[in-house]
mmCIF file of C-alpha atoms in Angstrom:
data_model
loop_
_atom_site.group_PDB
_atom_site.id
_atom_site.type_symbol
_atom_site.label_atom_id
_atom_site.label_comp_id
_atom_site.label_asym_id
_atom_site.label_seq_id
_atom_site.Cartn_x
_atom_site.Cartn_y
_atom_site.Cartn_z
ATOM 1 C CA MET A 1 72.920 85.858 85.217
ATOM 2 C CA SER A 2 72.793 82.189 85.279
ATOM 3 C CA ASN A 3 72.100 81.772 81.638
ATOM 4 C CA ASP A 4 74.338 84.522 81.079
ATOM 5 C CA ARG A 5 77.451 82.093 82.607
ATOM 6 C CA SER A 6 76.421 79.686 80.123
ATOM 7 C CA TYR A 7 76.274 82.354 77.278
ATOM 8 C CA LEU A 8 79.447 83.629 78.291
ATOM 9 C CA ALA A 9 81.227 80.026 78.167
ATOM 10 C CA ARG A 10 79.892 79.407 74.597
ATOM 11 C CA LEU A 11 80.827 82.701 73.528
ATOM 12 C CA GLN A 12 84.530 81.959 74.934
ATOM 13 C CA GLU A 13 84.437 78.670 72.997
ATOM 14 C CA TYR A 14 83.780 80.399 69.939
ATOM 15 C CA TYR A 15 86.327 82.833 70.329
ATOM 16 C CA ALA A 16 89.033 80.519 71.295
ATOM 17 C CA THR A 17 88.349 78.757 67.691
ATOM 18 C CA HIS A 18 87.550 81.838 65.439
ATOM 19 C CA ARG A 19 89.636 84.688 67.328
ATOM 20 C CA VAL A 20 86.994 86.823 67.100
ATOM 21 C CA LEU A 21 83.533 87.270 68.529
ATOM 22 C CA PRO A 22 80.349 86.538 66.405
ATOM 23 C CA SER A 23 78.092 89.257 65.133
ATOM 24 C CA TYR A 24 74.948 89.864 66.804
ATOM 25 C CA ALA A 25 72.969 87.734 64.181
ATOM 26 C CA SER A 26 75.494 84.748 64.967
ATOM 27 C CA ILE A 27 75.043 85.321 68.494
ATOM 28 C CA GLY A 28 71.489 84.721 68.141
ATOM 29 C CA GLN A 29 71.799 81.335 66.341
ATOM 30 C CA LEU A 30 74.839 80.321 68.695
ATOM 31 C CA LEU A 31 73.282 80.841 71.714
ATOM 32 C CA GLY A 32 69.637 80.090 70.412
ATOM 33 C CA LEU A 33 68.026 83.399 70.975
ATOM 34 C CA LYS A 34 65.416 84.072 68.925
ATOM 35 C CA SER A 35 64.853 87.788 68.939
ATOM 36 C CA LYS A 36 67.511 90.574 68.279
ATOM 37 C CA SER A 37 66.217 92.292 71.361
ATOM 38 C CA SER A 38 66.941 89.071 73.482
ATOM 39 C CA VAL A 39 70.371 89.206 71.852
ATOM 40 C CA ALA A 40 70.911 93.060 72.517
ATOM 41 C CA ALA A 41 69.747 92.652 76.503
ATOM 42 C CA MET A 42 72.190 89.688 76.926
ATOM 43 C CA VAL A 43 75.116 91.810 75.311
ATOM 44 C CA ALA A 44 74.118 94.812 77.283
ATOM 45 C CA ARG A 45 74.395 92.487 80.601
ATOM 46 C CA LEU A 46 77.712 91.127 79.515
ATOM 47 C CA LYS A 47 78.965 94.790 78.663
ATOM 48 C CA LEU A 48 77.720 95.727 82.280
ATOM 49 C CA ALA A 49 79.522 92.856 83.764
ATOM 50 C CA GLY A 50 82.659 93.934 82.085
ATOM 51 C CA PHE A 51 83.345 90.827 79.750
ATOM 52 C CA ILE A 52 82.907 92.356 76.306
ATOM 53 C CA ASP A 53 83.253 95.902 74.848
ATOM 54 C CA SER A 54 82.232 97.351 71.477
ATOM 55 C CA THR A 55 84.871 98.535 69.132
ATOM 56 C CA PRO A 56 84.709 101.919 67.348
ATOM 57 C CA ASP A 57 83.585 100.080 63.987
ATOM 58 C CA LYS A 58 80.622 98.621 66.525
ATOM 59 C CA ARG A 59 81.970 95.130 66.605
ATOM 60 C CA LEU A 60 82.041 93.108 69.843
ATOM 61 C CA ALA A 61 85.562 92.578 71.598
ATOM 62 C CA PRO A 62 86.661 90.923 74.329
ATOM 63 C CA THR A 63 87.698 92.776 77.477
ATOM 64 C CA ARG A 64 90.697 91.340 79.835
ATOM 65 C CA ARG A 65 87.840 89.923 81.834
ATOM 66 C CA PHE A 66 86.590 87.948 79.594
ATOM 67 C CA PHE A 67 89.391 85.651 79.951
ATOM 68 C CA GLU A 68 89.089 85.231 83.363
ATOM 69 C CA ARG A 69 88.676 81.549 84.855
ATOM 70 C CA PRO A 70 87.008 80.507 87.784
ATOM 71 C CA LEU A 71 89.361 79.841 91.001
ATOM 72 C CA ALA A 72 88.004 77.389 93.548
ATOM 73 C CA GLU A 73 87.688 78.958 96.973
ATOM 74 C CA SER A 74 89.559 75.778 98.253
ATOM 75 C CA PRO A 75 92.585 74.146 97.046
ATOM 76 C CA VAL A 76 93.094 70.421 96.010
ATOM 77 C CA GLN A 77 94.546 68.132 97.915
ATOM 78 C CA ALA A 78 97.576 66.368 96.883
ATOM 79 C CA GLY A 79 97.543 63.974 99.609
ATOM 80 C CA LEU A 80 94.545 62.440 100.987
ATOM 81 C CA PRO A 81 91.179 63.195 99.123
ATOM 82 C CA ASN A 82 89.294 66.402 100.135
ATOM 83 C CA PRO A 83 86.039 67.822 98.743
ATOM 84 C CA ILE A 84 86.522 70.661 96.597
ATOM 85 C CA ASP A 85 83.837 73.628 95.521
ATOM 86 C CA ASP A 86 82.684 73.949 91.979
ATOM 87 C CA GLY A 87 84.976 76.879 91.087
ATOM 88 C CA GLN A 88 82.403 79.486 91.839
ATOM 89 C CA GLY A 89 85.054 81.811 94.076
ATOM 90 C CA ASP A 90 86.921 84.589 92.544
ATOM 91 C CA ALA A 91 87.844 84.994 88.750
ATOM 92 C CA LEU A 92 91.495 85.022 87.521
ATOM 93 C CA THR A 93 92.999 85.262 84.455
ATOM 94 C CA ILE A 94 96.581 83.376 83.593
ATOM 95 C CA ASP A 95 98.143 86.573 82.816
ATOM 96 C CA ASP A 96 97.398 87.706 86.172
ATOM 97 C CA TYR A 97 98.331 85.233 87.935
ATOM 98 C CA LEU A 98 101.852 84.375 86.102
ATOM 99 C CA ILE A 99 102.727 87.823 84.886
ATOM 100 C CA GLU A 100 103.699 90.921 87.038
ATOM 101 C CA HIS A 101 105.598 92.850 84.134
ATOM 102 C CA PRO A 102 103.718 92.489 80.930
ATOM 103 C CA SER A 103 105.689 94.650 78.615
ATOM 104 C CA GLN A 104 108.561 92.781 80.045
ATOM 105 C CA THR A 105 107.414 89.049 79.777
ATOM 106 C CA VAL A 106 107.799 86.913 76.975
ATOM 107 C CA LEU A 107 106.947 83.092 76.439
ATOM 108 C CA VAL A 108 109.353 81.007 74.946
ATOM 109 C CA ARG A 109 108.908 77.297 73.743
ATOM 110 C CA VAL A 110 111.438 74.863 75.166
ATOM 111 C CA LYS A 111 113.269 72.638 72.925
ATOM 112 C CA GLY A 112 115.504 69.661 74.401
ATOM 113 C CA ASP A 113 115.759 67.902 77.699
ATOM 114 C CA SER A 114 118.448 69.687 79.421
ATOM 115 C CA MET A 115 116.097 70.840 82.323
ATOM 116 C CA ILE A 116 113.769 67.656 82.846
ATOM 117 C CA ASP A 117 115.077 67.422 86.617
ATOM 118 C CA ALA A 118 113.489 70.505 87.222
ATOM 119 C CA GLY A 119 110.241 69.482 85.791
ATOM 120 C CA ILE A 120 110.552 71.568 82.295
ATOM 121 C CA LEU A 121 109.757 69.446 79.692
ATOM 122 C CA GLU A 122 110.113 69.580 75.529
ATOM 123 C CA GLY A 123 107.337 71.829 74.419
ATOM 124 C CA ASP A 124 106.395 73.461 77.627
ATOM 125 C CA LEU A 125 106.293 77.414 77.656
ATOM 126 C CA VAL A 126 108.461 79.055 79.936
ATOM 127 C CA VAL A 127 107.494 82.564 81.274
ATOM 128 C CA ILE A 128 110.409 84.966 81.262
ATOM 129 C CA GLU A 129 110.652 88.107 82.644
ATOM 130 C CA LYS A 130 113.463 90.335 81.063
ATOM 131 C CA ALA A 131 113.636 93.124 83.289
ATOM 132 C CA ALA A 132 113.957 90.730 86.221
ATOM 133 C CA ALA A 133 117.497 90.865 88.036
ATOM 134 C CA ALA A 134 119.169 87.335 88.054
ATOM 135 C CA LYS A 135 120.639 85.842 90.948
ATOM 136 C CA ARG A 136 122.086 82.595 91.914
ATOM 137 C CA GLY A 137 119.672 79.548 91.736
ATOM 138 C CA ASP A 138 117.263 81.384 89.150
ATOM 139 C CA ILE A 139 116.456 79.281 85.925
ATOM 140 C CA VAL A 140 117.561 81.886 83.328
ATOM 141 C CA ILE A 141 117.589 82.259 79.676
ATOM 142 C CA ALA A 142 121.069 83.065 78.798
ATOM 143 C CA ILE A 143 123.002 84.033 75.892
ATOM 144 C CA VAL A 144 126.358 82.379 75.730
ATOM 145 C CA ASP A 145 128.584 83.355 72.535
ATOM 146 C CA GLY A 146 125.571 84.279 70.780
ATOM 147 C CA GLN A 147 123.461 81.034 71.663
ATOM 148 C CA PHE A 148 120.476 81.176 74.002
ATOM 149 C CA THR A 149 120.014 78.516 76.510
ATOM 150 C CA LEU A 150 117.770 77.752 79.169
ATOM 151 C CA LYS A 151 119.612 76.739 82.565
ATOM 152 C CA ARG A 152 120.046 77.279 85.882
ATOM 153 C CA LEU A 153 122.699 80.183 87.191
ATOM 154 C CA ASP A 154 124.881 78.827 89.780
ATOM 155 C CA LEU A 155 128.304 80.083 90.799
ATOM 156 C CA GLU A 156 131.685 78.090 90.987
ATOM 157 C CA GLN A 157 135.130 79.581 92.335
ATOM 158 C CA GLY A 158 133.417 83.190 91.723
ATOM 159 C CA SER A 159 132.428 82.712 88.461
ATOM 160 C CA PHE A 160 128.887 82.322 87.161
ATOM 161 C CA VAL A 161 128.150 78.883 85.553
ATOM 162 C CA LEU A 162 124.785 77.624 83.784
ATOM 163 C CA ARG A 163 123.793 74.283 85.055
ATOM 164 C CA PRO A 164 121.414 71.838 83.305
ATOM 165 C CA GLU A 165 118.855 70.096 85.544
ATOM 166 C CA ASN A 166 119.690 66.598 83.475
ATOM 167 C CA LYS A 167 123.161 64.603 84.504
ATOM 168 C CA ALA A 168 123.492 63.727 80.763
ATOM 169 C CA TYR A 169 124.606 67.361 79.907
ATOM 170 C CA PRO A 170 127.669 69.110 81.136
ATOM 171 C CA VAL A 171 127.774 72.756 83.372
ATOM 172 C CA ILE A 172 128.364 75.209 81.039
ATOM 173 C CA ARG A 173 131.522 77.640 81.818
ATOM 174 C CA PRO A 174 131.295 80.535 79.365
ATOM 175 C CA GLU A 175 134.684 81.754 78.517
ATOM 176 C CA GLY A 176 133.189 84.334 76.294
ATOM 177 C CA THR A 177 130.255 86.666 77.290
ATOM 178 C CA LEU A 178 127.526 85.690 79.017
ATOM 179 C CA GLU A 179 124.540 87.654 78.997
ATOM 180 C CA ILE A 180 121.006 86.944 80.855
ATOM 181 C CA PHE A 181 118.082 87.535 78.618
ATOM 182 C CA GLY A 182 115.640 87.078 81.520
ATOM 183 C CA VAL A 183 114.374 85.001 84.518
ATOM 184 C CA MET A 184 111.803 82.420 84.422
ATOM 185 C CA VAL A 185 108.877 83.239 86.277
ATOM 186 C CA GLY A 186 106.630 80.537 85.303
ATOM 187 C CA LEU A 187 105.723 77.678 83.212
ATOM 188 C CA VAL A 188 102.728 76.664 81.248
ATOM 189 C CA ARG A 189 102.168 73.083 79.956
ATOM 190 C CA LYS A 190 99.382 71.358 78.006
ATOM 191 C CA LEU A 191 98.607 67.869 79.008
#
């Protein structure tokens, strides 16, 4: 299976670029496997391990497990240095980690800087759960007079307000309707 890990990693790289898995013949070329039987045996092992499957028209397709990433068994120190393992613990998908209710969850790209003091930067993707009940202190996407905004939900004198996390912006005190589109449950940032 050690070679299969390497083969899987190369197939994951291919999929990230092409958004499709290669044909059997292309797999042989990509992985340097000389015979069709070697390719078939490797594909069978990856199918058995649950990483890939075949579609009704016999094409290879990634399964949910294909997108798992290694999860290090020990956490990394944010203080003094500490040894870390090489990530050979359990595996985890980003979806499993961030998304509890897939049918009610959307990713929304952030535009603007009104939430920078909460660590939310322009270009970040916020993970929004639409079915979650919002409570005071939650970061929410709210709809105010037909406009969407990402702010912290707060309470002032018995009324809900939307508080930015940047002192350069004013608190929004809705005069009309205030609707909560969803609650932020995570954040994705590409460095």
